[in-house]
Amino acid sequence: MSATPTPAPLLIACALGIEHLALRAGERGGSGGPVTVLRTGMGPRAAERSVTRALADPALAGAAVLATGFCAGLAPGMHPGDLVVAEETRDPRGSVPCVGTELLVKELVRTLPGRTVHTGPVTGSDHVVRGHERSDLLATGAIAVDMESAATLLSAVHAGERPVAAVRVVVDAPEHELVRIGTVRGGISAFRVLRSVLPAFFEWHRSLLLPRR
């Protein structure tokens, strides 16, 4: 009798303590395999180091990797609490295409009815983007920016072939910059959304485990 194959693990990577807290608060199980929520620390270098180290663990061999947390929206009309599903992540070292974007959008809409979900390229930065930098990045076709997603996914695919994705919650947008009044309210909204996204992540992960026809 053949042994049942071990389900592929899922690594969910975020940068900040508050992001990690939101994800842990929302964790209820229900993924198709073991799940690790990794706090990488802030910035692309910290993300690269943490993810590379984590994926060197044999327990995470072949793990699917999903980068998440907060981001700055680049497009006019974005609001704190909106969701961004990356079609690809970009940084100066290259771009990484994401897997299962349509499924993630579908599951996020189902899990968080009424929340706006944006799709498009997500670009990386090594600092908080403000003012004219935002419009410069929008001109490249990116719809959101954060400091870790691109580094996380690039490190993940360098460590071995695997499905990768990035889902971010807008905490800062062109008409709602962090330096303005309302920042706290926007942050609370983004925190609540991030706390609620895990069922969509788990459904994405389960879909990866289904036999391909």
mmCIF file of N, CA and C in Angstrom, residues 84-184:
data_model
loop_
_atom_site.group_PDB
_atom_site.id
_atom_site.type_symbol
_atom_site.label_atom_id
_atom_site.label_comp_id
_atom_site.label_asym_id
_atom_site.label_seq_id
_atom_site.Cartn_x
_atom_site.Cartn_y
_atom_site.Cartn_z
ATOM 1 N N VAL A 84 -4.916 44.456 -2.561
ATOM 2 C CA VAL A 84 -4.130 44.409 -3.795
ATOM 3 C C VAL A 84 -3.623 42.980 -3.982
ATOM 4 N N VAL A 85 -3.981 42.385 -5.104
ATOM 5 C CA VAL A 85 -3.468 41.063 -5.468
ATOM 6 C C VAL A 85 -2.474 41.269 -6.605
ATOM 7 N N ALA A 86 -1.227 40.914 -6.369
ATOM 8 C CA ALA A 86 -0.184 41.155 -7.367
ATOM 9 C C ALA A 86 -0.295 40.173 -8.523
ATOM 10 N N GLU A 87 -0.214 40.702 -9.744
ATOM 11 C CA GLU A 87 -0.052 39.840 -10.910
ATOM 12 C C GLU A 87 1.419 39.468 -11.072
ATOM 13 N N GLU A 88 2.277 40.368 -10.639
ATOM 14 C CA GLU A 88 3.711 40.114 -10.574
ATOM 15 C C GLU A 88 4.304 41.080 -9.569
ATOM 16 N N THR A 89 5.478 40.722 -9.046
ATOM 17 C CA THR A 89 6.226 41.661 -8.213
ATOM 18 C C THR A 89 7.480 42.077 -8.970
ATOM 19 N N ARG A 90 7.915 43.311 -8.718
ATOM 20 C CA ARG A 90 9.056 43.870 -9.445
ATOM 21 C C ARG A 90 10.026 44.538 -8.482
ATOM 22 N N ASP A 91 11.298 44.404 -8.780
ATOM 23 C CA ASP A 91 12.295 45.264 -8.160
ATOM 24 C C ASP A 91 13.457 45.360 -9.132
ATOM 25 N N PRO A 92 14.507 46.133 -8.817
ATOM 26 C CA PRO A 92 15.575 46.314 -9.806
ATOM 27 C C PRO A 92 16.232 45.012 -10.263
ATOM 28 N N ARG A 93 16.102 43.954 -9.483
ATOM 29 C CA ARG A 93 16.734 42.689 -9.870
ATOM 30 C C ARG A 93 15.878 41.847 -10.797
ATOM 31 N N GLY A 94 14.623 42.233 -10.979
ATOM 32 C CA GLY A 94 13.778 41.478 -11.893
ATOM 33 C C GLY A 94 12.354 41.374 -11.399
ATOM 34 N N SER A 95 11.527 40.694 -12.188
ATOM 35 C CA SER A 95 10.120 40.516 -11.842
ATOM 36 C C SER A 95 9.821 39.039 -11.633
ATOM 37 N N VAL A 96 8.809 38.768 -10.817
ATOM 38 C CA VAL A 96 8.385 37.396 -10.535
ATOM 39 C C VAL A 96 6.882 37.316 -10.785
ATOM 40 N N PRO A 97 6.441 36.464 -11.723
ATOM 41 C CA PRO A 97 5.002 36.308 -11.949
ATOM 42 C C PRO A 97 4.352 35.554 -10.803
ATOM 43 N N CYS A 98 3.132 35.955 -10.465
ATOM 44 C CA CYS A 98 2.401 35.309 -9.379
ATOM 45 C C CYS A 98 1.468 34.227 -9.929
ATOM 46 N N VAL A 99 1.165 33.276 -9.070
ATOM 47 C CA VAL A 99 0.343 32.118 -9.435
ATOM 48 C C VAL A 99 -1.039 32.238 -8.786
ATOM 49 N N GLY A 100 -2.077 31.926 -9.547
ATOM 50 C CA GLY A 100 -3.415 31.843 -8.957
ATOM 51 C C GLY A 100 -4.033 33.173 -8.598
ATOM 52 N N THR A 101 -3.680 34.224 -9.344
ATOM 53 C CA THR A 101 -4.211 35.560 -9.040
ATOM 54 C C THR A 101 -5.734 35.588 -9.095
ATOM 55 N N GLU A 102 -6.305 34.977 -10.138
ATOM 56 C CA GLU A 102 -7.769 35.015 -10.299
ATOM 57 C C GLU A 102 -8.471 34.322 -9.143
ATOM 58 N N LEU A 103 -7.913 33.202 -8.695
ATOM 59 C CA LEU A 103 -8.514 32.491 -7.565
ATOM 60 C C LEU A 103 -8.436 33.337 -6.296
ATOM 61 N N LEU A 104 -7.300 33.980 -6.070
ATOM 62 C CA LEU A 104 -7.166 34.827 -4.884
ATOM 63 C C LEU A 104 -8.188 35.961 -4.900
ATOM 64 N N VAL A 105 -8.368 36.581 -6.052
ATOM 65 C CA VAL A 105 -9.363 37.652 -6.155
ATOM 66 C C VAL A 105 -10.747 37.116 -5.819
ATOM 67 N N LYS A 106 -11.096 35.982 -6.419
ATOM 68 C CA LYS A 106 -12.416 35.379 -6.184
ATOM 69 C C LYS A 106 -12.627 35.079 -4.708
ATOM 70 N N GLU A 107 -11.624 34.494 -4.061
ATOM 71 C CA GLU A 107 -11.773 34.113 -2.656
ATOM 72 C C GLU A 107 -11.778 35.326 -1.735
ATOM 73 N N LEU A 108 -11.002 36.347 -2.067
ATOM 74 C CA LEU A 108 -11.006 37.566 -1.249
ATOM 75 C C LEU A 108 -12.350 38.282 -1.347
ATOM 76 N N VAL A 109 -12.923 38.316 -2.537
ATOM 77 C CA VAL A 109 -14.241 38.935 -2.703
ATOM 78 C C VAL A 109 -15.287 38.172 -1.905
ATOM 79 N N ARG A 110 -15.161 36.836 -1.904
ATOM 80 C CA ARG A 110 -16.116 36.018 -1.154
ATOM 81 C C ARG A 110 -15.908 36.167 0.354
ATOM 82 N N THR A 111 -14.657 36.211 0.774
ATOM 83 C CA THR A 111 -14.336 36.291 2.201
ATOM 84 C C THR A 111 -14.608 37.672 2.782
ATOM 85 N N LEU A 112 -14.376 38.703 1.981
ATOM 86 C CA LEU A 112 -14.510 40.088 2.449
ATOM 87 C C LEU A 112 -15.446 40.853 1.518
ATOM 88 N N PRO A 113 -16.726 40.512 1.517
ATOM 89 C CA PRO A 113 -17.665 41.190 0.617
ATOM 90 C C PRO A 113 -17.694 42.691 0.874
ATOM 91 N N GLY A 114 -17.728 43.446 -0.207
ATOM 92 C CA GLY A 114 -17.759 44.902 -0.077
ATOM 93 C C GLY A 114 -16.394 45.549 -0.146
ATOM 94 N N ARG A 115 -15.322 44.757 0.021
ATOM 95 C CA ARG A 115 -13.974 45.318 -0.071
ATOM 96 C C ARG A 115 -13.533 45.377 -1.534
ATOM 97 N N THR A 116 -12.903 46.459 -1.914
ATOM 98 C CA THR A 116 -12.393 46.600 -3.276
ATOM 99 C C THR A 116 -11.082 45.825 -3.407
ATOM 100 N N VAL A 117 -10.977 45.044 -4.482
ATOM 101 C CA VAL A 117 -9.762 44.272 -4.750
ATOM 102 C C VAL A 117 -9.160 44.772 -6.070
ATOM 103 N N HIS A 118 -7.915 45.210 -6.013
ATOM 104 C CA HIS A 118 -7.197 45.690 -7.192
ATOM 105 C C HIS A 118 -6.188 44.633 -7.620
ATOM 106 N N THR A 119 -5.968 44.510 -8.921
ATOM 107 C CA THR A 119 -4.936 43.590 -9.418
ATOM 108 C C THR A 119 -3.993 44.338 -10.343
ATOM 109 N N GLY A 120 -2.738 43.940 -10.312
ATOM 110 C CA GLY A 120 -1.732 44.552 -11.166
ATOM 111 C C GLY A 120 -0.354 44.325 -10.590
ATOM 112 N N PRO A 121 0.661 44.907 -11.194
ATOM 113 C CA PRO A 121 2.019 44.737 -10.685
ATOM 114 C C PRO A 121 2.218 45.475 -9.360
ATOM 115 N N VAL A 122 2.980 44.846 -8.469
ATOM 116 C CA VAL A 122 3.378 45.466 -7.204
ATOM 117 C C VAL A 122 4.888 45.647 -7.240
ATOM 118 N N THR A 123 5.323 46.854 -6.991
ATOM 119 C CA THR A 123 6.751 47.149 -7.079
ATOM 120 C C THR A 123 7.375 47.245 -5.695
ATOM 121 N N GLY A 124 8.671 47.008 -5.648
ATOM 122 C CA GLY A 124 9.399 47.056 -4.386
ATOM 123 C C GLY A 124 10.123 48.377 -4.202
ATOM 124 N N SER A 125 10.376 48.723 -2.948
ATOM 125 C CA SER A 125 11.142 49.921 -2.611
ATOM 126 C C SER A 125 11.935 49.628 -1.348
ATOM 127 N N ASP A 126 13.023 50.372 -1.140
ATOM 128 C CA ASP A 126 13.792 50.191 0.092
ATOM 129 C C ASP A 126 13.489 51.275 1.108
ATOM 130 N N HIS A 127 12.421 52.066 0.838
ATOM 131 C CA HIS A 127 12.042 53.132 1.765
ATOM 132 C C HIS A 127 10.557 53.428 1.593
ATOM 133 N N VAL A 128 10.003 54.190 2.518
ATOM 134 C CA VAL A 128 8.601 54.594 2.432
ATOM 135 C C VAL A 128 8.453 55.612 1.306
ATOM 136 N N VAL A 129 7.524 55.337 0.400
ATOM 137 C CA VAL A 129 7.333 56.183 -0.788
ATOM 138 C C VAL A 129 6.319 57.282 -0.495
ATOM 139 N N ARG A 130 6.678 58.524 -0.872
ATOM 140 C CA ARG A 130 5.776 59.655 -0.658
ATOM 141 C C ARG A 130 5.784 60.567 -1.889
ATOM 142 N N GLY A 131 4.779 61.424 -1.949
ATOM 143 C CA GLY A 131 4.742 62.511 -2.915
ATOM 144 C C GLY A 131 4.968 62.086 -4.348
ATOM 145 N N HIS A 132 5.916 62.781 -5.018
ATOM 146 C CA HIS A 132 6.124 62.574 -6.458
ATOM 147 C C HIS A 132 6.591 61.157 -6.772
ATOM 148 N N GLU A 133 7.264 60.510 -5.816
ATOM 149 C CA GLU A 133 7.700 59.133 -6.063
ATOM 150 C C GLU A 133 6.518 58.222 -6.375
ATOM 151 N N ARG A 134 5.398 58.510 -5.737
ATOM 152 C CA ARG A 134 4.215 57.696 -5.953
ATOM 153 C C ARG A 134 3.760 57.768 -7.415
ATOM 154 N N SER A 135 3.707 58.991 -7.952
ATOM 155 C CA SER A 135 3.271 59.134 -9.348
ATOM 156 C C SER A 135 4.316 58.578 -10.315
ATOM 157 N N ASP A 136 5.597 58.680 -9.958
ATOM 158 C CA ASP A 136 6.645 58.106 -10.804
ATOM 159 C C ASP A 136 6.486 56.588 -10.899
ATOM 160 N N LEU A 137 6.191 55.948 -9.772
ATOM 161 C CA LEU A 137 6.017 54.496 -9.780
ATOM 162 C C LEU A 137 4.728 54.102 -10.499
ATOM 163 N N LEU A 138 3.681 54.886 -10.338
ATOM 164 C CA LEU A 138 2.431 54.614 -11.051
ATOM 165 C C LEU A 138 2.667 54.646 -12.560
ATOM 166 N N ALA A 139 3.525 55.539 -13.008
ATOM 167 C CA ALA A 139 3.811 55.660 -14.445
ATOM 168 C C ALA A 139 4.492 54.411 -15.010
ATOM 169 N N THR A 140 5.087 53.602 -14.156
ATOM 170 C CA THR A 140 5.707 52.348 -14.626
ATOM 171 C C THR A 140 4.678 51.239 -14.812
ATOM 172 N N GLY A 141 3.430 51.490 -14.381
ATOM 173 C CA GLY A 141 2.382 50.474 -14.489
ATOM 174 C C GLY A 141 2.072 49.785 -13.183
ATOM 175 N N ALA A 142 2.870 50.037 -12.149
ATOM 176 C CA ALA A 142 2.615 49.421 -10.839
ATOM 177 C C ALA A 142 1.399 50.068 -10.188
ATOM 178 N N ILE A 143 0.658 49.280 -9.406
ATOM 179 C CA ILE A 143 -0.512 49.832 -8.721
ATOM 180 C C ILE A 143 -0.290 49.972 -7.217
ATOM 181 N N ALA A 144 0.774 49.378 -6.701
ATOM 182 C CA ALA A 144 1.065 49.463 -5.264
ATOM 183 C C ALA A 144 2.550 49.244 -5.049
ATOM 184 N N VAL A 145 3.019 49.680 -3.876
ATOM 185 C CA VAL A 145 4.430 49.538 -3.541
ATOM 186 C C VAL A 145 4.550 49.106 -2.082
ATOM 187 N N ASP A 146 5.503 48.232 -1.818
ATOM 188 C CA ASP A 146 5.870 47.894 -0.448
ATOM 189 C C ASP A 146 7.338 47.514 -0.443
ATOM 190 N N MET A 147 7.882 47.267 0.716
ATOM 191 C CA MET A 147 9.321 47.052 0.815
ATOM 192 C C MET A 147 9.744 45.585 0.800
ATOM 193 N N GLU A 148 8.790 44.646 0.913
ATOM 194 C CA GLU A 148 9.206 43.252 1.089
ATOM 195 C C GLU A 148 8.693 42.253 0.049
ATOM 196 N N SER A 149 7.563 42.526 -0.598
ATOM 197 C CA SER A 149 6.963 41.496 -1.458
ATOM 198 C C SER A 149 7.907 41.037 -2.565
ATOM 199 N N ALA A 150 8.502 41.987 -3.282
ATOM 200 C CA ALA A 150 9.375 41.620 -4.398
ATOM 201 C C ALA A 150 10.572 40.805 -3.916
ATOM 202 N N ALA A 151 11.199 41.234 -2.826
ATOM 203 C CA ALA A 151 12.349 40.509 -2.287
ATOM 204 C C ALA A 151 11.943 39.122 -1.790
ATOM 205 N N THR A 152 10.761 39.036 -1.169
ATOM 206 C CA THR A 152 10.271 37.746 -0.669
ATOM 207 C C THR A 152 10.077 36.759 -1.805
ATOM 208 N N LEU A 153 9.394 37.188 -2.859
ATOM 209 C CA LEU A 153 9.099 36.264 -3.957
ATOM 210 C C LEU A 153 10.343 35.924 -4.760
ATOM 211 N N LEU A 154 11.227 36.893 -4.955
ATOM 212 C CA LEU A 154 12.469 36.615 -5.674
ATOM 213 C C LEU A 154 13.319 35.614 -4.897
ATOM 214 N N SER A 155 13.416 35.792 -3.589
ATOM 215 C CA SER A 155 14.170 34.844 -2.761
ATOM 216 C C SER A 155 13.524 33.461 -2.792
ATOM 217 N N ALA A 156 12.200 33.432 -2.796
ATOM 218 C CA ALA A 156 11.478 32.157 -2.799
ATOM 219 C C ALA A 156 11.761 31.357 -4.068
ATOM 220 N N VAL A 157 11.706 32.016 -5.231
ATOM 221 C CA VAL A 157 11.932 31.262 -6.474
ATOM 222 C C VAL A 157 13.411 30.946 -6.666
ATOM 223 N N HIS A 158 14.290 31.753 -6.103
ATOM 224 C CA HIS A 158 15.710 31.417 -6.158
ATOM 225 C C HIS A 158 16.019 30.179 -5.330
ATOM 226 N N ALA A 159 15.236 29.954 -4.279
ATOM 227 C CA ALA A 159 15.447 28.790 -3.410
ATOM 228 C C ALA A 159 14.897 27.504 -4.018
ATOM 229 N N GLY A 160 14.131 27.612 -5.085
ATOM 230 C CA GLY A 160 13.584 26.424 -5.735
ATOM 231 C C GLY A 160 12.248 26.728 -6.389
ATOM 232 N N GLU A 161 11.888 25.923 -7.374
ATOM 233 C CA GLU A 161 10.618 26.144 -8.075
ATOM 234 C C GLU A 161 9.453 25.934 -7.120
ATOM 235 N N ARG A 162 8.521 26.883 -7.101
ATOM 236 C CA ARG A 162 7.392 26.821 -6.173
ATOM 237 C C ARG A 162 6.351 27.857 -6.595
ATOM 238 N N PRO A 163 5.082 27.681 -6.188
ATOM 239 C CA PRO A 163 4.073 28.709 -6.433
ATOM 240 C C PRO A 163 4.293 29.883 -5.480
ATOM 241 N N VAL A 164 4.131 31.086 -6.006
ATOM 242 C CA VAL A 164 4.282 32.285 -5.183
ATOM 243 C C VAL A 164 3.147 33.255 -5.489
ATOM 244 N N ALA A 165 2.825 34.093 -4.517
ATOM 245 C CA ALA A 165 1.793 35.113 -4.682
ATOM 246 C C ALA A 165 2.046 36.231 -3.685
ATOM 247 N N ALA A 166 1.392 37.351 -3.908
ATOM 248 C CA ALA A 166 1.480 38.476 -2.980
ATOM 249 C C ALA A 166 0.115 39.149 -2.885
ATOM 250 N N VAL A 167 -0.344 39.328 -1.665
ATOM 251 C CA VAL A 167 -1.610 40.023 -1.394
ATOM 252 C C VAL A 167 -1.321 41.078 -0.334
ATOM 253 N N ARG A 168 -1.667 42.300 -0.617
ATOM 254 C CA ARG A 168 -1.392 43.397 0.304
ATOM 255 C C ARG A 168 -2.661 44.173 0.626
ATOM 256 N N VAL A 169 -2.665 44.799 1.792
ATOM 257 C CA VAL A 169 -3.780 45.642 2.215
ATOM 258 C C VAL A 169 -3.297 47.089 2.200
ATOM 259 N N VAL A 170 -4.028 47.938 1.513
ATOM 260 C CA VAL A 170 -3.650 49.352 1.397
ATOM 261 C C VAL A 170 -3.830 50.040 2.748
ATOM 262 N N VAL A 171 -2.749 50.661 3.229
ATOM 263 C CA VAL A 171 -2.833 51.451 4.459
ATOM 264 C C VAL A 171 -2.553 52.923 4.170
ATOM 265 N N ASP A 172 -2.030 53.167 2.967
ATOM 266 C CA ASP A 172 -1.573 54.499 2.592
ATOM 267 C C ASP A 172 -1.854 54.658 1.101
ATOM 268 N N ALA A 173 -2.550 55.735 0.707
ATOM 269 C CA ALA A 173 -2.943 55.922 -0.683
ATOM 270 C C ALA A 173 -2.764 57.384 -1.071
ATOM 271 N N PRO A 174 -2.834 57.698 -2.382
ATOM 272 C CA PRO A 174 -2.566 59.081 -2.803
ATOM 273 C C PRO A 174 -3.367 60.133 -2.047
ATOM 274 N N GLU A 175 -4.651 59.868 -1.797
ATOM 275 C CA GLU A 175 -5.472 60.847 -1.073
ATOM 276 C C GLU A 175 -5.503 60.588 0.430
ATOM 277 N N HIS A 176 -4.742 59.583 0.881
ATOM 278 C CA HIS A 176 -4.774 59.200 2.301
ATOM 279 C C HIS A 176 -3.355 58.880 2.772
ATOM 280 N N GLU A 177 -2.433 59.826 2.599
ATOM 281 C CA GLU A 177 -1.044 59.560 2.982
ATOM 282 C C GLU A 177 -0.911 59.427 4.493
ATOM 283 N N LEU A 178 0.077 58.662 4.914
ATOM 284 C CA LEU A 178 0.270 58.368 6.337
ATOM 285 C C LEU A 178 0.474 59.617 7.182
ATOM 286 N N VAL A 179 0.976 60.679 6.583
ATOM 287 C CA VAL A 179 1.262 61.879 7.361
ATOM 288 C C VAL A 179 0.010 62.705 7.636
ATOM 289 N N ARG A 180 -1.099 62.309 7.061
ATOM 290 C CA ARG A 180 -2.309 63.111 7.196
ATOM 291 C C ARG A 180 -3.199 62.630 8.333
ATOM 292 N N ILE A 181 -4.122 63.498 8.736
ATOM 293 C CA ILE A 181 -5.115 63.127 9.741
ATOM 294 C C ILE A 181 -5.948 61.970 9.194
ATOM 295 N N GLY A 182 -6.270 61.022 10.052
ATOM 296 C CA GLY A 182 -7.028 59.849 9.610
ATOM 297 C C GLY A 182 -6.156 58.622 9.465
ATOM 298 N N THR A 183 -4.834 58.807 9.678
ATOM 299 C CA THR A 183 -3.906 57.683 9.559
ATOM 300 C C THR A 183 -4.292 56.534 10.488
ATOM 301 N N VAL A 184 -4.611 56.862 11.740
ATOM 302 C CA VAL A 184 -4.928 55.816 12.712
ATOM 303 C C VAL A 184 -6.168 55.046 12.279
#
